[in-house]
Amino acid sequence: MYFKAAITFLLTSATAFANEEAFTPHRITYDALRADPLHIENASILIDSLSQEGIISVTGIPGFRKTKRDLMIHLHACLMDQGDNVSKDIFQDGTIRRTMATVTLP
């Protein structure tokens, strides 16, 4: 039920780490993308960022704050309800990492 919200959250909140320093992806506003649907003005930003880093950060998405809050409220219960249907790794310190993936159907 919350998979769509989870995907949105993961795509827009991804952070990569290199040399123990946080990587900050290039940011572009939702309004800038909407104002340029053919990506004429934003083409170089999109192409350069996606081909070099593989990620961009889209900011100012309407309703995203509520979507993220709703996701975070329900995500733990959703993962726990999946039982053994999700990939689970247990680390030496006792940390349990559960990984959930989705499939897009045509």
Short mmCIF file of N, CA, C and O in Angstrom, two decimals:
data_model
loop_
_atom_site.label_atom_id
_atom_site.label_comp_id
_atom_site.label_asym_id
_atom_site.label_seq_id
_atom_site.Cartn_x
_atom_site.Cartn_y
_atom_site.Cartn_z
N MET A 1 0.82 -1.18 0.00
CA MET A 1 0.00 0.00 0.00
C MET A 1 0.87 1.25 0.00
O MET A 1 0.55 2.24 -0.62
N TYR A 2 1.97 1.22 0.68
CA TYR A 2 2.82 2.39 0.78
C TYR A 2 4.05 2.28 -0.11
O TYR A 2 4.99 3.04 0.04
N PHE A 3 4.04 1.31 -1.05
CA PHE A 3 5.20 1.12 -1.91
C PHE A 3 5.48 2.33 -2.78
O PHE A 3 6.61 2.71 -2.98
N LYS A 4 4.43 2.96 -3.32
CA LYS A 4 4.62 4.13 -4.18
C LYS A 4 5.29 5.24 -3.38
O LYS A 4 6.22 5.87 -3.85
N ALA A 5 4.83 5.47 -2.17
CA ALA A 5 5.44 6.49 -1.31
C ALA A 5 6.88 6.11 -0.97
O ALA A 5 7.76 6.97 -0.94
N ALA A 6 7.12 4.82 -0.74
CA ALA A 6 8.48 4.37 -0.41
C ALA A 6 9.43 4.63 -1.57
O ALA A 6 10.54 5.09 -1.38
N ILE A 7 8.98 4.33 -2.78
CA ILE A 7 9.83 4.56 -3.95
C ILE A 7 10.12 6.03 -4.11
O ILE A 7 11.26 6.43 -4.34
N THR A 8 9.09 6.87 -3.97
CA THR A 8 9.29 8.31 -4.08
C THR A 8 10.30 8.78 -3.06
O THR A 8 11.22 9.55 -3.37
N PHE A 9 10.15 8.33 -1.83
CA PHE A 9 11.07 8.72 -0.77
C PHE A 9 12.49 8.28 -1.08
O PHE A 9 13.43 9.05 -0.96
N LEU A 10 12.66 7.06 -1.50
CA LEU A 10 13.99 6.54 -1.76
C LEU A 10 14.66 7.25 -2.93
O LEU A 10 15.84 7.54 -2.90
N LEU A 11 13.90 7.53 -3.97
CA LEU A 11 14.48 8.19 -5.14
C LEU A 11 14.90 9.61 -4.86
O LEU A 11 15.89 10.09 -5.38
N THR A 12 14.14 10.30 -4.02
CA THR A 12 14.46 11.71 -3.79
C THR A 12 15.33 11.94 -2.58
O THR A 12 15.81 13.04 -2.38
N SER A 13 15.54 10.92 -1.77
CA SER A 13 16.32 11.08 -0.56
C SER A 13 17.64 10.33 -0.58
O SER A 13 18.31 10.25 0.43
N ALA A 14 18.02 9.76 -1.71
CA ALA A 14 19.23 8.95 -1.77
C ALA A 14 20.46 9.80 -1.47
O ALA A 14 20.58 10.92 -1.93
N THR A 15 21.37 9.26 -0.69
CA THR A 15 22.63 9.93 -0.39
C THR A 15 23.74 8.92 -0.58
O THR A 15 23.67 7.81 -0.10
N ALA A 16 24.78 9.33 -1.28
CA ALA A 16 25.93 8.46 -1.49
C ALA A 16 27.09 8.97 -0.66
O ALA A 16 27.21 10.17 -0.41
N PHE A 17 27.96 8.09 -0.21
CA PHE A 17 29.12 8.48 0.59
C PHE A 17 30.39 8.07 -0.12
O PHE A 17 30.51 6.96 -0.60
N ALA A 18 31.34 9.01 -0.19
CA ALA A 18 32.64 8.73 -0.78
C ALA A 18 33.69 9.36 0.12
O ALA A 18 33.55 10.50 0.56
N ASN A 19 34.74 8.63 0.40
CA ASN A 19 35.81 9.11 1.25
C ASN A 19 35.30 9.65 2.58
O ASN A 19 35.77 10.65 3.09
N GLU A 20 34.32 9.00 3.15
CA GLU A 20 33.72 9.33 4.44
C GLU A 20 33.07 10.71 4.47
O GLU A 20 32.76 11.23 5.53
N GLU A 21 32.87 11.35 3.34
CA GLU A 21 32.18 12.63 3.27
C GLU A 21 30.87 12.42 2.52
O GLU A 21 30.81 11.67 1.57
N ALA A 22 29.84 13.11 2.95
CA ALA A 22 28.54 12.96 2.30
C ALA A 22 28.56 13.61 0.92
O ALA A 22 29.09 14.70 0.73
N PHE A 23 27.99 12.93 -0.03
CA PHE A 23 27.84 13.44 -1.39
C PHE A 23 26.51 14.16 -1.48
O PHE A 23 25.50 13.67 -1.00
N THR A 24 26.50 15.32 -2.07
CA THR A 24 25.27 16.07 -2.27
C THR A 24 24.99 16.12 -3.77
O THR A 24 25.76 16.71 -4.52
N PRO A 25 23.90 15.48 -4.22
CA PRO A 25 23.59 15.49 -5.65
C PRO A 25 23.15 16.87 -6.11
O PRO A 25 22.74 17.71 -5.30
N HIS A 26 23.23 17.09 -7.42
CA HIS A 26 22.75 18.35 -7.99
C HIS A 26 21.26 18.48 -7.69
O HIS A 26 20.51 17.51 -7.79
N ARG A 27 20.82 19.68 -7.34
CA ARG A 27 19.42 19.92 -7.00
C ARG A 27 18.74 20.71 -8.11
O ARG A 27 19.31 21.63 -8.67
N ILE A 28 17.51 20.32 -8.39
CA ILE A 28 16.68 21.07 -9.33
C ILE A 28 15.26 21.10 -8.76
O ILE A 28 14.81 20.12 -8.16
N THR A 29 14.60 22.22 -8.91
CA THR A 29 13.27 22.33 -8.32
C THR A 29 12.22 21.68 -9.21
O THR A 29 12.36 21.62 -10.43
N TYR A 30 11.19 21.23 -8.57
CA TYR A 30 10.03 20.65 -9.26
C TYR A 30 9.45 21.69 -10.23
O TYR A 30 9.11 21.36 -11.36
N ASP A 31 9.35 22.94 -9.78
CA ASP A 31 8.80 24.00 -10.63
C ASP A 31 9.65 24.22 -11.88
O ASP A 31 9.12 24.46 -12.97
N ALA A 32 10.98 24.12 -11.76
CA ALA A 32 11.85 24.28 -12.92
C ALA A 32 11.63 23.15 -13.92
O ALA A 32 11.63 23.38 -15.13
N LEU A 33 11.42 21.95 -13.42
CA LEU A 33 11.15 20.83 -14.32
C LEU A 33 9.80 20.98 -15.01
O LEU A 33 9.67 20.70 -16.20
N ARG A 34 8.80 21.42 -14.26
CA ARG A 34 7.46 21.62 -14.85
C ARG A 34 7.45 22.74 -15.87
O ARG A 34 6.74 22.67 -16.87
N ALA A 35 8.22 23.77 -15.63
CA ALA A 35 8.25 24.92 -16.54
C ALA A 35 8.98 24.59 -17.84
O ALA A 35 8.83 25.29 -18.83
N ASP A 36 9.73 23.51 -17.84
CA ASP A 36 10.54 23.12 -18.99
C ASP A 36 10.30 21.64 -19.31
O ASP A 36 11.20 20.81 -19.19
N PRO A 37 9.05 21.27 -19.71
CA PRO A 37 8.72 19.85 -19.88
C PRO A 37 9.54 19.12 -20.94
O PRO A 37 9.70 17.91 -20.88
N LEU A 38 10.08 19.83 -21.90
CA LEU A 38 10.91 19.20 -22.92
C LEU A 38 12.39 19.20 -22.51
O LEU A 38 13.24 18.73 -23.26
N HIS A 39 12.67 19.76 -21.33
CA HIS A 39 14.03 19.80 -20.76
C HIS A 39 15.01 20.52 -21.68
O HIS A 39 16.17 20.14 -21.77
N ILE A 40 14.54 21.56 -22.34
CA ILE A 40 15.42 22.33 -23.22
C ILE A 40 16.44 23.11 -22.40
O ILE A 40 17.63 23.05 -22.66
N GLU A 41 15.96 23.85 -21.39
CA GLU A 41 16.87 24.64 -20.55
C GLU A 41 17.60 23.76 -19.54
O GLU A 41 18.72 24.05 -19.16
N ASN A 42 16.97 22.70 -19.08
CA ASN A 42 17.55 21.85 -18.03
C ASN A 42 18.29 20.64 -18.59
O ASN A 42 18.79 19.84 -17.82
N ALA A 43 18.38 20.52 -19.91
CA ALA A 43 18.97 19.31 -20.51
C ALA A 43 20.38 19.06 -20.01
O ALA A 43 20.72 17.94 -19.63
N SER A 44 21.23 20.09 -20.01
CA SER A 44 22.62 19.86 -19.62
C SER A 44 22.72 19.49 -18.15
O SER A 44 23.53 18.64 -17.76
N ILE A 45 21.89 20.09 -17.29
CA ILE A 45 21.89 19.75 -15.87
C ILE A 45 21.50 18.29 -15.70
O ILE A 45 22.16 17.53 -14.99
N LEU A 46 20.41 17.89 -16.36
CA LEU A 46 19.94 16.52 -16.23
C LEU A 46 20.93 15.52 -16.81
O LEU A 46 21.27 14.53 -16.17
N ILE A 47 21.39 15.77 -18.02
CA ILE A 47 22.30 14.84 -18.69
C ILE A 47 23.62 14.74 -17.93
O ILE A 47 24.11 13.65 -17.66
N ASP A 48 24.20 15.88 -17.57
CA ASP A 48 25.49 15.86 -16.86
C ASP A 48 25.37 15.17 -15.51
O ASP A 48 26.18 14.31 -15.17
N SER A 49 24.36 15.54 -14.74
CA SER A 49 24.20 14.97 -13.41
C SER A 49 23.91 13.47 -13.46
O SER A 49 24.50 12.69 -12.71
N LEU A 50 23.00 13.08 -14.34
CA LEU A 50 22.64 11.67 -14.42
C LEU A 50 23.75 10.81 -15.01
O LEU A 50 23.92 9.67 -14.61
N SER A 51 24.52 11.35 -15.95
CA SER A 51 25.59 10.54 -16.54
C SER A 51 26.83 10.51 -15.66
O SER A 51 27.56 9.53 -15.67
N GLN A 52 27.07 11.55 -14.87
CA GLN A 52 28.25 11.56 -14.01
C GLN A 52 28.00 10.93 -12.65
O GLN A 52 28.77 10.08 -12.20
N GLU A 53 26.93 11.34 -11.99
CA GLU A 53 26.65 10.83 -10.65
C GLU A 53 25.54 9.79 -10.63
O GLU A 53 25.44 9.00 -9.71
N GLY A 54 24.66 9.82 -11.63
CA GLY A 54 23.56 8.87 -11.68
C GLY A 54 22.38 9.25 -10.82
O GLY A 54 21.47 8.44 -10.63
N ILE A 55 22.37 10.48 -10.31
CA ILE A 55 21.29 10.88 -9.42
C ILE A 55 21.14 12.40 -9.45
O ILE A 55 22.11 13.13 -9.65
N ILE A 56 19.92 12.86 -9.30
CA ILE A 56 19.65 14.28 -9.06
C ILE A 56 18.67 14.36 -7.90
O ILE A 56 17.98 13.40 -7.58
N SER A 57 18.61 15.52 -7.29
CA SER A 57 17.66 15.75 -6.20
C SER A 57 16.61 16.72 -6.71
O SER A 57 16.93 17.82 -7.13
N VAL A 58 15.36 16.28 -6.71
CA VAL A 58 14.25 17.14 -7.11
C VAL A 58 13.65 17.72 -5.83
O VAL A 58 13.20 16.97 -4.96
N THR A 59 13.66 19.05 -5.72
CA THR A 59 13.18 19.71 -4.51
C THR A 59 11.84 20.39 -4.77
O THR A 59 11.46 20.62 -5.91
N GLY A 60 11.15 20.69 -3.68
CA GLY A 60 9.89 21.45 -3.78
C GLY A 60 8.74 20.67 -4.40
O GLY A 60 7.87 21.27 -5.03
N ILE A 61 8.70 19.36 -4.21
CA ILE A 61 7.62 18.55 -4.77
C ILE A 61 6.36 18.77 -3.94
O ILE A 61 6.37 18.54 -2.73
N PRO A 62 5.27 19.23 -4.56
CA PRO A 62 4.04 19.50 -3.81
C PRO A 62 3.53 18.25 -3.08
O PRO A 62 3.47 17.17 -3.66
N GLY A 63 3.23 18.40 -1.81
CA GLY A 63 2.67 17.31 -1.03
C GLY A 63 3.69 16.29 -0.55
O GLY A 63 3.34 15.33 0.14
N PHE A 64 4.97 16.49 -0.87
CA PHE A 64 5.96 15.49 -0.52
C PHE A 64 6.18 15.39 0.99
O PHE A 64 6.39 14.30 1.52
N ARG A 65 6.12 16.52 1.70
CA ARG A 65 6.34 16.50 3.14
C ARG A 65 5.35 15.56 3.82
O ARG A 65 5.72 14.73 4.64
N LYS A 66 4.07 15.66 3.44
CA LYS A 66 3.04 14.79 4.03
C LYS A 66 3.25 13.34 3.60
O LYS A 66 3.14 12.41 4.41
N THR A 67 3.58 13.13 2.32
CA THR A 67 3.84 11.78 1.83
C THR A 67 4.99 11.14 2.59
O THR A 67 4.91 9.98 3.02
N LYS A 68 6.06 11.89 2.79
CA LYS A 68 7.22 11.37 3.53
C LYS A 68 6.84 11.06 4.97
O LYS A 68 7.21 10.00 5.50
N ARG A 69 6.11 11.95 5.61
CA ARG A 69 5.69 11.72 6.99
C ARG A 69 4.83 10.46 7.08
O ARG A 69 5.02 9.62 7.95
N ASP A 70 3.86 10.33 6.17
CA ASP A 70 2.99 9.14 6.16
C ASP A 70 3.81 7.87 5.94
O ASP A 70 3.57 6.84 6.57
N LEU A 71 4.77 7.94 5.04
CA LEU A 71 5.63 6.80 4.78
C LEU A 71 6.39 6.40 6.04
O LEU A 71 6.41 5.23 6.42
N MET A 72 7.02 7.37 6.68
CA MET A 72 7.83 7.06 7.85
C MET A 72 6.99 6.54 9.01
O MET A 72 7.45 5.70 9.78
N ILE A 73 5.76 6.98 9.11
CA ILE A 73 4.87 6.51 10.17
C ILE A 73 4.54 5.03 9.96
O ILE A 73 4.48 4.26 10.91
N HIS A 74 4.34 4.61 8.72
CA HIS A 74 3.85 3.26 8.42
C HIS A 74 4.92 2.28 7.92
O HIS A 74 4.65 1.09 7.83
N LEU A 75 6.11 2.76 7.58
CA LEU A 75 7.10 1.90 6.95
C LEU A 75 7.54 0.74 7.84
O LEU A 75 7.62 -0.40 7.38
N HIS A 76 7.81 0.99 9.09
CA HIS A 76 8.27 -0.09 9.97
C HIS A 76 7.22 -1.19 10.08
O HIS A 76 7.54 -2.38 9.94
N ALA A 77 5.97 -0.81 10.32
CA ALA A 77 4.90 -1.81 10.42
C ALA A 77 4.75 -2.57 9.10
O ALA A 77 4.54 -3.79 9.10
N CYS A 78 4.88 -1.87 7.99
CA CYS A 78 4.77 -2.51 6.67
C CYS A 78 5.88 -3.54 6.50
O CYS A 78 5.63 -4.67 6.06
N LEU A 79 7.11 -3.18 6.83
CA LEU A 79 8.23 -4.12 6.72
C LEU A 79 8.04 -5.32 7.63
O LEU A 79 8.30 -6.46 7.24
N MET A 80 7.57 -5.08 8.84
CA MET A 80 7.39 -6.18 9.79
C MET A 80 6.27 -7.12 9.32
O MET A 80 6.33 -8.31 9.57
N ASP A 81 5.26 -6.58 8.64
CA ASP A 81 4.16 -7.40 8.13
C ASP A 81 4.58 -8.30 6.97
O ASP A 81 3.88 -9.25 6.63
N GLN A 82 5.72 -8.01 6.35
CA GLN A 82 6.17 -8.79 5.20
C GLN A 82 6.73 -10.15 5.62
O GLN A 82 6.90 -11.03 4.78
N GLY A 83 7.03 -10.32 6.90
CA GLY A 83 7.56 -11.59 7.38
C GLY A 83 8.85 -11.97 6.69
O GLY A 83 9.77 -11.17 6.60
N ASP A 84 8.91 -13.19 6.19
CA ASP A 84 10.13 -13.68 5.54
C ASP A 84 10.14 -13.38 4.04
O ASP A 84 11.00 -13.89 3.31
N ASN A 85 9.22 -12.55 3.57
CA ASN A 85 9.14 -12.24 2.15
C ASN A 85 10.09 -11.12 1.73
O ASN A 85 10.09 -10.73 0.58
N VAL A 86 10.87 -10.58 2.67
CA VAL A 86 11.84 -9.53 2.33
C VAL A 86 13.24 -10.05 2.65
O VAL A 86 13.43 -10.89 3.52
N SER A 87 14.20 -9.53 1.91
CA SER A 87 15.59 -9.89 2.15
C SER A 87 16.00 -9.35 3.52
O SER A 87 15.70 -8.21 3.86
N LYS A 88 16.69 -10.18 4.30
CA LYS A 88 17.08 -9.77 5.65
C LYS A 88 18.53 -10.14 5.89
O LYS A 88 18.95 -11.27 5.63
N ASP A 89 19.32 -9.17 6.36
CA ASP A 89 20.71 -9.40 6.74
C ASP A 89 20.86 -9.07 8.22
O ASP A 89 20.34 -8.05 8.68
N ILE A 90 21.55 -9.92 8.96
CA ILE A 90 21.82 -9.66 10.37
C ILE A 90 23.33 -9.47 10.52
O ILE A 90 24.11 -10.36 10.16
N PHE A 91 23.72 -8.31 11.03
CA PHE A 91 25.14 -7.98 11.16
C PHE A 91 25.67 -8.42 12.53
O PHE A 91 24.91 -8.72 13.44
N GLN A 92 26.98 -8.41 12.67
CA GLN A 92 27.63 -8.88 13.89
C GLN A 92 27.18 -8.11 15.13
O GLN A 92 27.13 -8.66 16.22
N ASP A 93 26.86 -6.82 14.95
CA ASP A 93 26.44 -6.02 16.11
C ASP A 93 24.96 -6.22 16.45
O ASP A 93 24.42 -5.57 17.33
N GLY A 94 24.28 -7.12 15.71
CA GLY A 94 22.88 -7.40 15.97
C GLY A 94 21.91 -6.57 15.12
O GLY A 94 20.71 -6.79 15.16
N THR A 95 22.44 -5.64 14.34
CA THR A 95 21.60 -4.83 13.47
C THR A 95 20.94 -5.73 12.43
O THR A 95 21.59 -6.58 11.83
N ILE A 96 19.65 -5.54 12.24
CA ILE A 96 18.91 -6.29 11.22
C ILE A 96 18.54 -5.31 10.10
O ILE A 96 17.91 -4.29 10.36
N ARG A 97 18.97 -5.61 8.89
CA ARG A 97 18.62 -4.77 7.74
C ARG A 97 17.67 -5.56 6.87
O ARG A 97 17.98 -6.64 6.39
N ARG A 98 16.48 -5.00 6.67
CA ARG A 98 15.50 -5.60 5.77
C ARG A 98 15.44 -4.75 4.51
O ARG A 98 15.39 -3.54 4.58
N THR A 99 15.42 -5.41 3.38
CA THR A 99 15.40 -4.71 2.10
C THR A 99 14.12 -5.09 1.36
O THR A 99 13.81 -6.27 1.23
N MET A 100 13.42 -4.08 0.90
CA MET A 100 12.18 -4.30 0.18
C MET A 100 12.32 -3.73 -1.21
O MET A 100 12.83 -2.63 -1.39
N ALA A 101 11.88 -4.46 -2.21
CA ALA A 101 11.93 -4.00 -3.58
C ALA A 101 10.55 -4.16 -4.20
O ALA A 101 9.71 -4.92 -3.72
N THR A 102 10.33 -3.42 -5.26
CA THR A 102 9.06 -3.52 -5.98
C THR A 102 9.32 -3.80 -7.44
O THR A 102 10.43 -3.68 -7.92
N VAL A 103 8.28 -4.14 -8.14
CA VAL A 103 8.35 -4.43 -9.56
C VAL A 103 7.34 -3.54 -10.26
O VAL A 103 6.21 -3.39 -9.80
N THR A 104 7.74 -2.93 -11.36
CA THR A 104 6.82 -2.12 -12.15
C THR A 104 6.25 -3.00 -13.25
O THR A 104 6.99 -3.62 -14.03
N LEU A 105 4.95 -3.08 -13.32
CA LEU A 105 4.28 -3.89 -14.34
C LEU A 105 3.83 -3.00 -15.48
O LEU A 105 3.40 -1.87 -15.27
N PRO A 106 3.87 -3.51 -16.72
CA PRO A 106 3.44 -2.68 -17.85
C PRO A 106 1.95 -2.40 -17.80
O PRO A 106 1.17 -3.03 -17.20
#
